[in-house]
mmCIF file of N, CA and C in Angstrom:
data_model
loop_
_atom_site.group_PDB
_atom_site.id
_atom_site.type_symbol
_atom_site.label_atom_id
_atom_site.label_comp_id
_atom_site.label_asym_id
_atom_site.label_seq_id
_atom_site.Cartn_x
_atom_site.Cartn_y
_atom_site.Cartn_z
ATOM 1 N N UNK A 98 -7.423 -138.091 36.039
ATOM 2 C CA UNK A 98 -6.521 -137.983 37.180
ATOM 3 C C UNK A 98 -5.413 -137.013 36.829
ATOM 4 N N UNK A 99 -5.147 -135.939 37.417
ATOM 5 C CA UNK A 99 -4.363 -134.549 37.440
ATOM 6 C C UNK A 99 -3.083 -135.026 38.437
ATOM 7 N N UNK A 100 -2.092 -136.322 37.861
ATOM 8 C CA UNK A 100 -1.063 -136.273 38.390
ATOM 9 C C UNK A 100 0.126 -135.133 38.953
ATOM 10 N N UNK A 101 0.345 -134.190 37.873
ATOM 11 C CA UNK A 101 1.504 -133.040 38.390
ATOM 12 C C UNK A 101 0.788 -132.082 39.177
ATOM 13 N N UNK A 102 -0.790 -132.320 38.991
ATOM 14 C CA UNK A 102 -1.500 -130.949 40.250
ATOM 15 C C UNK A 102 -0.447 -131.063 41.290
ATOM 16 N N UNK A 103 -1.037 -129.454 41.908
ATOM 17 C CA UNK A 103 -0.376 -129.053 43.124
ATOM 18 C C UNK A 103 -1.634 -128.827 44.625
ATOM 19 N N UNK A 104 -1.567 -129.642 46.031
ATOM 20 C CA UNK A 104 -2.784 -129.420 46.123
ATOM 21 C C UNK A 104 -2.789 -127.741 46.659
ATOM 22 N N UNK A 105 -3.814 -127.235 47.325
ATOM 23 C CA UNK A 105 -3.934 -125.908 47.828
ATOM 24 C C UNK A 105 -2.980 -125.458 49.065
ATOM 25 N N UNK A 106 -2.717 -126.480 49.406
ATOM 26 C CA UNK A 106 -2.073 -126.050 50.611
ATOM 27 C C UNK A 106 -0.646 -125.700 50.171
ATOM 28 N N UNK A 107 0.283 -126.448 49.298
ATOM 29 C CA UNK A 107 1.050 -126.076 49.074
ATOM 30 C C UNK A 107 1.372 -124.457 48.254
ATOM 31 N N UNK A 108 0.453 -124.592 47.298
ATOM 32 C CA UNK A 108 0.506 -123.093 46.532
ATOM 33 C C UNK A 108 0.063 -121.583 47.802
ATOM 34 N N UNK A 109 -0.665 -122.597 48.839
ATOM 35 C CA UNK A 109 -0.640 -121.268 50.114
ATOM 36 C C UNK A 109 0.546 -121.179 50.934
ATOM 37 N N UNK A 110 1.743 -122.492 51.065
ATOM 38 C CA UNK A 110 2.794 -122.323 51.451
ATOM 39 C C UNK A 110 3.671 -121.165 50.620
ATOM 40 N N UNK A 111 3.546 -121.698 49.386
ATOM 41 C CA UNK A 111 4.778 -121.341 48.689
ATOM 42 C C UNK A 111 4.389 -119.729 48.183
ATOM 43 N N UNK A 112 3.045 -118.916 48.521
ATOM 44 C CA UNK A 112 3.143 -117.910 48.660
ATOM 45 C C UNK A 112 3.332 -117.077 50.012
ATOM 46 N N UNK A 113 3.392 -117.512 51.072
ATOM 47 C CA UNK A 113 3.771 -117.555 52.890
ATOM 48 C C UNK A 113 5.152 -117.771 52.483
ATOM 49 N N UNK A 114 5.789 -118.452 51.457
ATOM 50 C CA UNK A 114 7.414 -117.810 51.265
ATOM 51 C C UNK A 114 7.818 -116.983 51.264
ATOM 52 N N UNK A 115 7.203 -116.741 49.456
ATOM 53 C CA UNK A 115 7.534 -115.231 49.207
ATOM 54 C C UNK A 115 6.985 -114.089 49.833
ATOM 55 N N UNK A 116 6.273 -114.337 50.582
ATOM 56 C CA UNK A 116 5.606 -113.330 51.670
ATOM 57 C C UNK A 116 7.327 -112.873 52.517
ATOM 58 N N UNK A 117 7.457 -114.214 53.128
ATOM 59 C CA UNK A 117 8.526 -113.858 54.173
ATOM 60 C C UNK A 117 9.766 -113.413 53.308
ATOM 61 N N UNK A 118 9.892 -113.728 52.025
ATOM 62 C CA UNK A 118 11.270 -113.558 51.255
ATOM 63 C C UNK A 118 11.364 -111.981 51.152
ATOM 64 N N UNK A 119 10.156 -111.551 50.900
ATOM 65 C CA UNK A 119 9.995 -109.841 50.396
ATOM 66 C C UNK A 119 10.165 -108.953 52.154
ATOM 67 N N UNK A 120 9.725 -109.697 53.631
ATOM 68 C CA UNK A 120 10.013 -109.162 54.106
ATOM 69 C C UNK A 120 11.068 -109.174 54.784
ATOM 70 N N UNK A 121 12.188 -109.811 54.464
ATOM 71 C CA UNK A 121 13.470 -109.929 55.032
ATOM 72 C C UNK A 121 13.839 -108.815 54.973
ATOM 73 N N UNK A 122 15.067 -108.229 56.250
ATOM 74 C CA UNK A 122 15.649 -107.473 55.674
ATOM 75 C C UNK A 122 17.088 -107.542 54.930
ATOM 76 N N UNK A 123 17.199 -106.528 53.995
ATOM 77 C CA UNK A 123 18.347 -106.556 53.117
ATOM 78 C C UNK A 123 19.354 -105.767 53.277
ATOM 79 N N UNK A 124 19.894 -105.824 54.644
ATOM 80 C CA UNK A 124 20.852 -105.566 54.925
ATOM 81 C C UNK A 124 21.194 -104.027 55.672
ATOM 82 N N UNK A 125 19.487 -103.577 55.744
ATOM 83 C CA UNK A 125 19.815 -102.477 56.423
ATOM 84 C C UNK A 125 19.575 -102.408 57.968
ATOM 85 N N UNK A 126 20.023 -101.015 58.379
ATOM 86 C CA UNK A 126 20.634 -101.086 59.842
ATOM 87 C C UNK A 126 18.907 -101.674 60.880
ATOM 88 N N UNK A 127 19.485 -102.311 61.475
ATOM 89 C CA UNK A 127 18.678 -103.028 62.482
ATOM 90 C C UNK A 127 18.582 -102.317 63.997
ATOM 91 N N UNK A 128 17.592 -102.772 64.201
ATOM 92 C CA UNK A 128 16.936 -101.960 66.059
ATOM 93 C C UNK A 128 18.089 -102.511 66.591
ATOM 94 N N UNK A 129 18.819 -101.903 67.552
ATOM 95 C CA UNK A 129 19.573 -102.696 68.620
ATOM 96 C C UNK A 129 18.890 -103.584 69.637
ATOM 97 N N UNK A 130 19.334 -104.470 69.658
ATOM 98 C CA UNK A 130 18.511 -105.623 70.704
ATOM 99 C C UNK A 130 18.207 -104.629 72.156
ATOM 100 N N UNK A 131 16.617 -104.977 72.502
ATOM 101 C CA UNK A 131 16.373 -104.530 74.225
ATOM 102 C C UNK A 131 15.248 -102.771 73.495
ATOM 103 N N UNK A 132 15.460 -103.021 71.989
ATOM 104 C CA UNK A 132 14.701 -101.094 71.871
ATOM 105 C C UNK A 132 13.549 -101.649 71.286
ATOM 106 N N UNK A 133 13.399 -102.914 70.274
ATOM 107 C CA UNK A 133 11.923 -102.855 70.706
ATOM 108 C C UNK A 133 12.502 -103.354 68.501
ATOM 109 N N UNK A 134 11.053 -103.600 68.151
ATOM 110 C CA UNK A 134 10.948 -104.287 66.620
ATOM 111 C C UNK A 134 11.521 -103.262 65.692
ATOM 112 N N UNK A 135 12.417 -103.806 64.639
ATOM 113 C CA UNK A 135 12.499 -103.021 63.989
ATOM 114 C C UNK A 135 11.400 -102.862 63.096
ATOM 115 N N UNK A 136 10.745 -101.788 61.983
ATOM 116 C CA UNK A 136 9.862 -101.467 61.341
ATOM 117 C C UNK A 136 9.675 -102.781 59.960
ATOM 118 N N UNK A 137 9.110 -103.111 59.894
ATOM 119 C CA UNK A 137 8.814 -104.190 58.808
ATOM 120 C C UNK A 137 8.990 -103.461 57.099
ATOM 121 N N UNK A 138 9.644 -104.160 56.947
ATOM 122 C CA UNK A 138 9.728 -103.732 55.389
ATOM 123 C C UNK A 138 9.060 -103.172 54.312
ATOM 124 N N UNK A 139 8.775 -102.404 53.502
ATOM 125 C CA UNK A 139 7.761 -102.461 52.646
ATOM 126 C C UNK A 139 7.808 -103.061 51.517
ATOM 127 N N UNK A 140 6.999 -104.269 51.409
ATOM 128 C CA UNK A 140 6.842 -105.718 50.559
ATOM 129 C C UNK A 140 6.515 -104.823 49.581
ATOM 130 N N UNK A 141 7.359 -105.637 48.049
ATOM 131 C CA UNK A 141 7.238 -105.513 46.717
ATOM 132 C C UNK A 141 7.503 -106.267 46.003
ATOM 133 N N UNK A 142 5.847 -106.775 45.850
ATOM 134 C CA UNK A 142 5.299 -108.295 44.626
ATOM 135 C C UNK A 142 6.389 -108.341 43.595
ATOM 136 N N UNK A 143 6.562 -106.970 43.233
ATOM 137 C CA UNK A 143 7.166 -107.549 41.758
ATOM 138 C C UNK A 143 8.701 -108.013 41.989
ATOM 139 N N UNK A 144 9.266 -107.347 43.432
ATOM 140 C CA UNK A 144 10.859 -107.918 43.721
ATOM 141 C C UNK A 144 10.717 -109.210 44.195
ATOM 142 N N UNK A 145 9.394 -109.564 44.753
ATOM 143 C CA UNK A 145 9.637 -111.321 45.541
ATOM 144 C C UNK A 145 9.058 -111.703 44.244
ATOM 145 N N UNK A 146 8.175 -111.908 43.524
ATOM 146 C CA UNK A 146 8.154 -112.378 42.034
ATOM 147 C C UNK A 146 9.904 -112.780 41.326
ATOM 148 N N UNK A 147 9.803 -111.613 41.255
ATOM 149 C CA UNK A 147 10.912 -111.639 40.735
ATOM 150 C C UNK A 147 12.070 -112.672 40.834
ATOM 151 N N UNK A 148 12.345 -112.653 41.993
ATOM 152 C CA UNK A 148 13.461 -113.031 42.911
ATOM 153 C C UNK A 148 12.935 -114.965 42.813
ATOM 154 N N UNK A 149 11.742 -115.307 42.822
ATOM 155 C CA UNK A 149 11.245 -116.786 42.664
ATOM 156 C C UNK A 149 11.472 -117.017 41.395
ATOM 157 N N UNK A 150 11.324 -116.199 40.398
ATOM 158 C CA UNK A 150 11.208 -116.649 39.013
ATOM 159 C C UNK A 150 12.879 -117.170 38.959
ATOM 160 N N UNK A 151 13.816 -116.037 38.785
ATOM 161 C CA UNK A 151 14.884 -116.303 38.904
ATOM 162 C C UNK A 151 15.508 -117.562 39.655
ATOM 163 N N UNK A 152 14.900 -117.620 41.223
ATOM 164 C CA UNK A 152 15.469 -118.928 41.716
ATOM 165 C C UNK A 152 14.848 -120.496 41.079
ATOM 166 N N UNK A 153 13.995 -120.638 40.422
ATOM 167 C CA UNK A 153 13.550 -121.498 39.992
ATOM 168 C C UNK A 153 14.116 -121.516 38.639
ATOM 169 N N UNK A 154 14.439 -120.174 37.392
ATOM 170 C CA UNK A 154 15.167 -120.615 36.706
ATOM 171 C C UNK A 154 16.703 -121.285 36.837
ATOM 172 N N UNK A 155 16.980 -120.818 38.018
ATOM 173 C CA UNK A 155 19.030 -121.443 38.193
ATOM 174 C C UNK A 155 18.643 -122.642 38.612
ATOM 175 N N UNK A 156 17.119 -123.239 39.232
ATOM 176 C CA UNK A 156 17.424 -124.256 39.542
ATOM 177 C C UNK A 156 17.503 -124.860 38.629
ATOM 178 N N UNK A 157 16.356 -124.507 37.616
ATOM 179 C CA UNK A 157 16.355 -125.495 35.758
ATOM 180 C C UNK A 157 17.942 -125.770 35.356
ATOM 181 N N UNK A 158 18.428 -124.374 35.014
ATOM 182 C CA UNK A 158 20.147 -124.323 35.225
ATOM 183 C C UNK A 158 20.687 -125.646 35.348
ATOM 184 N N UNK A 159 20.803 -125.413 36.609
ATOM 185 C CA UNK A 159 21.989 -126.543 37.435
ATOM 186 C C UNK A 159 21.479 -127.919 37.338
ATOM 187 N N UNK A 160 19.715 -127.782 36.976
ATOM 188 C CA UNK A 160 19.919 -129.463 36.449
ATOM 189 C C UNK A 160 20.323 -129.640 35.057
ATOM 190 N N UNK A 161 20.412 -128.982 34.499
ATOM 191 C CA UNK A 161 20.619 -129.146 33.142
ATOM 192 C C UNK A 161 22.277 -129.160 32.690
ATOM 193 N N UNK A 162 22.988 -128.438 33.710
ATOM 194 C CA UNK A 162 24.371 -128.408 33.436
ATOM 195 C C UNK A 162 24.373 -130.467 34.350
ATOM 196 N N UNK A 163 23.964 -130.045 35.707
ATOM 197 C CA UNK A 163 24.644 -131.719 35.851
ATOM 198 C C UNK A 163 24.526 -132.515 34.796
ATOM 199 N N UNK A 164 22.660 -132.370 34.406
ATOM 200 C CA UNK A 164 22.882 -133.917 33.432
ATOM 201 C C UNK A 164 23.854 -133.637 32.471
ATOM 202 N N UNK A 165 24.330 -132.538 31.592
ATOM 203 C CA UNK A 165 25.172 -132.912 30.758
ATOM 204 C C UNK A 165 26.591 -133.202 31.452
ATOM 205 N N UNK A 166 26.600 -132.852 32.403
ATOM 206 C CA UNK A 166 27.896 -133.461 33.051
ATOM 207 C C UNK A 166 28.088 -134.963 33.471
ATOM 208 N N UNK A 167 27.005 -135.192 33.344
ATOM 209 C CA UNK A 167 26.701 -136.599 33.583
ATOM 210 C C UNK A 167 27.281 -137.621 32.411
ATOM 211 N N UNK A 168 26.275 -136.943 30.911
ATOM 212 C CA UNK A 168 26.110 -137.513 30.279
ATOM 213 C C UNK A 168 27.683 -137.335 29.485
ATOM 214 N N UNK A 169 28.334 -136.399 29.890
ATOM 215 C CA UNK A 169 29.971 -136.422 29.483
ATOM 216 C C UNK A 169 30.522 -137.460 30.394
ATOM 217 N N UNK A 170 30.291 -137.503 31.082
ATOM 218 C CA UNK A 170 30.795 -138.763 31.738
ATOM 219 C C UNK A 170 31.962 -138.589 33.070
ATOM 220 N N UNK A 171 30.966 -137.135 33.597
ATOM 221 C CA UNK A 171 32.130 -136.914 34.851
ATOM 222 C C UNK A 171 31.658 -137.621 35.993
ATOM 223 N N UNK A 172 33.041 -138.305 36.893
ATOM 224 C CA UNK A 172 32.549 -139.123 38.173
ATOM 225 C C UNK A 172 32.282 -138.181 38.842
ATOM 226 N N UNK A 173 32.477 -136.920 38.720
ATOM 227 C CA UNK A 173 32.094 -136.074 40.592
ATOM 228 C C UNK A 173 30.644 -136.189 40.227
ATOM 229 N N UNK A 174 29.542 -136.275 39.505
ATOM 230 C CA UNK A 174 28.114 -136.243 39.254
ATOM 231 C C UNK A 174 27.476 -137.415 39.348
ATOM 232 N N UNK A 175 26.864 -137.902 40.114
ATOM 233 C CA UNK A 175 26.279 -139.371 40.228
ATOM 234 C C UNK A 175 24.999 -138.841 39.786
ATOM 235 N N UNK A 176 23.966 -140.480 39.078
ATOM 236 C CA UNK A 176 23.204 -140.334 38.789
ATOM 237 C C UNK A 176 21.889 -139.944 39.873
ATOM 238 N N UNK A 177 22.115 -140.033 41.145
ATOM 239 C CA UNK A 177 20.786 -139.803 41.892
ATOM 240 C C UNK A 177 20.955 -138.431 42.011
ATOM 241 N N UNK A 178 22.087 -138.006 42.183
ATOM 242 C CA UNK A 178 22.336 -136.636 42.196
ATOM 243 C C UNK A 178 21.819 -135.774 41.217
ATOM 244 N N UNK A 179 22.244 -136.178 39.804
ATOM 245 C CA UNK A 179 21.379 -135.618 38.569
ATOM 246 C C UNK A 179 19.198 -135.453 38.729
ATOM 247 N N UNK A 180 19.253 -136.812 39.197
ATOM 248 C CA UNK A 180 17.920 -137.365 39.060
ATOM 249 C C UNK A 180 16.883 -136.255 40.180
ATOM 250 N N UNK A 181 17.820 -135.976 41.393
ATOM 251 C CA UNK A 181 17.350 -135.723 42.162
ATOM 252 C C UNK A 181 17.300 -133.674 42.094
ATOM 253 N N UNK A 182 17.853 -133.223 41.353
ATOM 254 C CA UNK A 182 18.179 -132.019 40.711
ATOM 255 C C UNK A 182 16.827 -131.943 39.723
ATOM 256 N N UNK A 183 16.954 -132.717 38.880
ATOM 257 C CA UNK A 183 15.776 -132.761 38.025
ATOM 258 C C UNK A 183 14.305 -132.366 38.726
ATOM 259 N N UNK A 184 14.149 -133.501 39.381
ATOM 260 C CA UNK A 184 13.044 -133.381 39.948
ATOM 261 C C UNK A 184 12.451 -132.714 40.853
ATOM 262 N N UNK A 185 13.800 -131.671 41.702
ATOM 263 C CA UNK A 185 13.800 -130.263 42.371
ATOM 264 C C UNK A 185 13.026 -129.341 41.504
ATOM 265 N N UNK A 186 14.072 -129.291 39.860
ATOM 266 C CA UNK A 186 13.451 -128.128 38.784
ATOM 267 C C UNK A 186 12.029 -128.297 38.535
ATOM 268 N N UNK A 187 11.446 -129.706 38.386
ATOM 269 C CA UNK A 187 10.480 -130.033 38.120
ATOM 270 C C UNK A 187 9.440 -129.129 38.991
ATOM 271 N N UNK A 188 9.731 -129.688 40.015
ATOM 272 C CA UNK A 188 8.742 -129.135 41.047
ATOM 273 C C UNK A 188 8.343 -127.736 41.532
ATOM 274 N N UNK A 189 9.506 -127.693 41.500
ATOM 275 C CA UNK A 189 9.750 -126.098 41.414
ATOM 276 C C UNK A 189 8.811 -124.912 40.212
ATOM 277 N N UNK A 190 9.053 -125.786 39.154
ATOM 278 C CA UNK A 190 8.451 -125.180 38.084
ATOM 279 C C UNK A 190 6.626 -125.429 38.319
ATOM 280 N N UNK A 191 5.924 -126.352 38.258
ATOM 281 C CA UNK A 191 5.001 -126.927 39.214
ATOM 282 C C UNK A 191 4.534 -125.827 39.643
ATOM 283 N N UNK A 192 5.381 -125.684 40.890
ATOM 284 C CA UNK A 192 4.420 -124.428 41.693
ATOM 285 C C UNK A 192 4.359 -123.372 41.177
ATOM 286 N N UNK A 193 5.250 -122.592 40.628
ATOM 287 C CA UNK A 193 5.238 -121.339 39.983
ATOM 288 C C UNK A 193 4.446 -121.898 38.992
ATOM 289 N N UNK A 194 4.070 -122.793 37.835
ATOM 290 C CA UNK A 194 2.630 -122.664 37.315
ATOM 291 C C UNK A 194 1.535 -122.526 38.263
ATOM 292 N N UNK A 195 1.393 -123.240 39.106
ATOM 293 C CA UNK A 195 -0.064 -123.421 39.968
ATOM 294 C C UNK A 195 -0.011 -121.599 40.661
ATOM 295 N N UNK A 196 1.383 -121.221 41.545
ATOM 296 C CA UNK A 196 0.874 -119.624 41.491
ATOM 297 C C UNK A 196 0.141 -118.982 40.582
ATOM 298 N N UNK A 197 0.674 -118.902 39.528
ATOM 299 C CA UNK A 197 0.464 -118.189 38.409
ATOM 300 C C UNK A 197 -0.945 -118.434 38.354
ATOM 301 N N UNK A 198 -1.261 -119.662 37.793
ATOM 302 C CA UNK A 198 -3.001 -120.242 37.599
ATOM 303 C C UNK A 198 -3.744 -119.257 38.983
ATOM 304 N N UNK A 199 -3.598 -119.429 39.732
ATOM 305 C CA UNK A 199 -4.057 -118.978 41.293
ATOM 306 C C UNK A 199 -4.461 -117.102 40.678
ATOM 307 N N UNK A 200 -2.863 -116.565 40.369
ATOM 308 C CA UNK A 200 -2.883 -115.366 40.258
ATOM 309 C C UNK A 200 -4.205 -115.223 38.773
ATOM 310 N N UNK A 201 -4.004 -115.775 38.103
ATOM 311 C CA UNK A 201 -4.917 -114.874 37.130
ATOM 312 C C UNK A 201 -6.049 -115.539 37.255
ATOM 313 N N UNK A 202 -6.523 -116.587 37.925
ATOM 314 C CA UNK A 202 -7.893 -117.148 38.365
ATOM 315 C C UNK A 202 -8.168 -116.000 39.856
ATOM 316 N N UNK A 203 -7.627 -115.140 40.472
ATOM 317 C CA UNK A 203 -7.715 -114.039 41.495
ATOM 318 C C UNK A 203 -8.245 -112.937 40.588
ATOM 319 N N UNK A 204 -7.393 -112.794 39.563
ATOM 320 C CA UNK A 204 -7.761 -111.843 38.439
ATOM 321 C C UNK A 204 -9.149 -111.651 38.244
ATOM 322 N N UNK A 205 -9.261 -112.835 37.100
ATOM 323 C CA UNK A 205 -9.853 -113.013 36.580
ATOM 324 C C UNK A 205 -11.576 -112.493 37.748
ATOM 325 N N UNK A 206 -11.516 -113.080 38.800
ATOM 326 C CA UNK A 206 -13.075 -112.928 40.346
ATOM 327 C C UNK A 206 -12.510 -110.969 40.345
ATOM 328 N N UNK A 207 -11.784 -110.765 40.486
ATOM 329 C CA UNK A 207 -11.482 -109.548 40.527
ATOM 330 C C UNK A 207 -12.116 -108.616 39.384
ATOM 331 N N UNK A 208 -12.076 -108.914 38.680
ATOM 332 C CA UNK A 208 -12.464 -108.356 37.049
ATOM 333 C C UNK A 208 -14.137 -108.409 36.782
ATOM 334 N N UNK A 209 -14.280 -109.233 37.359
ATOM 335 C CA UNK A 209 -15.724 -109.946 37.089
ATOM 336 C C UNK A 209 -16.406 -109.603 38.163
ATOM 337 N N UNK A 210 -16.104 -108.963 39.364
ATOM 338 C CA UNK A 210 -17.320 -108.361 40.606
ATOM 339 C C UNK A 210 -17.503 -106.924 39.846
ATOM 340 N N UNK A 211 -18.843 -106.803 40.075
ATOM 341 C CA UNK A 211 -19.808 -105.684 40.311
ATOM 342 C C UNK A 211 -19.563 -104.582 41.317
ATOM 343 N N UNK A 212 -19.399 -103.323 40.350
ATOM 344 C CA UNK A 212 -18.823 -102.742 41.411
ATOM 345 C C UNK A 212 -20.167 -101.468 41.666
#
């Protein structure tokens, strides 16, 4: 039994993220409303990569600063609060393995067709 698995659907969410994360725009000038779509971005794996790795490391971060804030013994930090931080990083981390597995099991069928 593969308790921390992730099932498929989620690892197809959580790349339909970074899909939408890479095509946001970042701040440049926009269609005026009534002229019609502005042009869609041109997506780059390695900046929405990027940009997940990073947000999943600050999340490790910030659980790791609460619990020791915890474990110093500050009242602004309650324990569900800690607990519940944790198990954000946890998860978090989770999927970015199961991407990853995904990505080099893609590889890997990629490598291996006959061309």
């Amino acid at each position: 039994m593969n308790v921390g698995a992730i099932d498929g659907g989620r690892i197809e969410a959580m790349i339909a993220q970074l899909k939408a994360a890479a095509t946001r725009p970042t701040g440049a000038a926009m269609a005026p409303a009534g002229i019609g779509e502005a042009p869609a971005a041109k997506v780059n794996f390695s900046d929405a990569l990027k940009s997940s790795l990073e947000q999943v490391s600050n999340s490790q971060m910030k659980s790791e600063e609460m619990g020791k804030s915890f474990a110093a013994g500050d009242d602004k930090v309650s324990l569900s609060d800690v607990m519940i931080s944790m198990q954000k990083a946890s998860i978090n981390f989770q999927a970015t393995v199961q991407v990853r597995n995904k990505l080099v099991s893609a590889y890997h069928e990629i490598m291996n067709m006959q061309v």
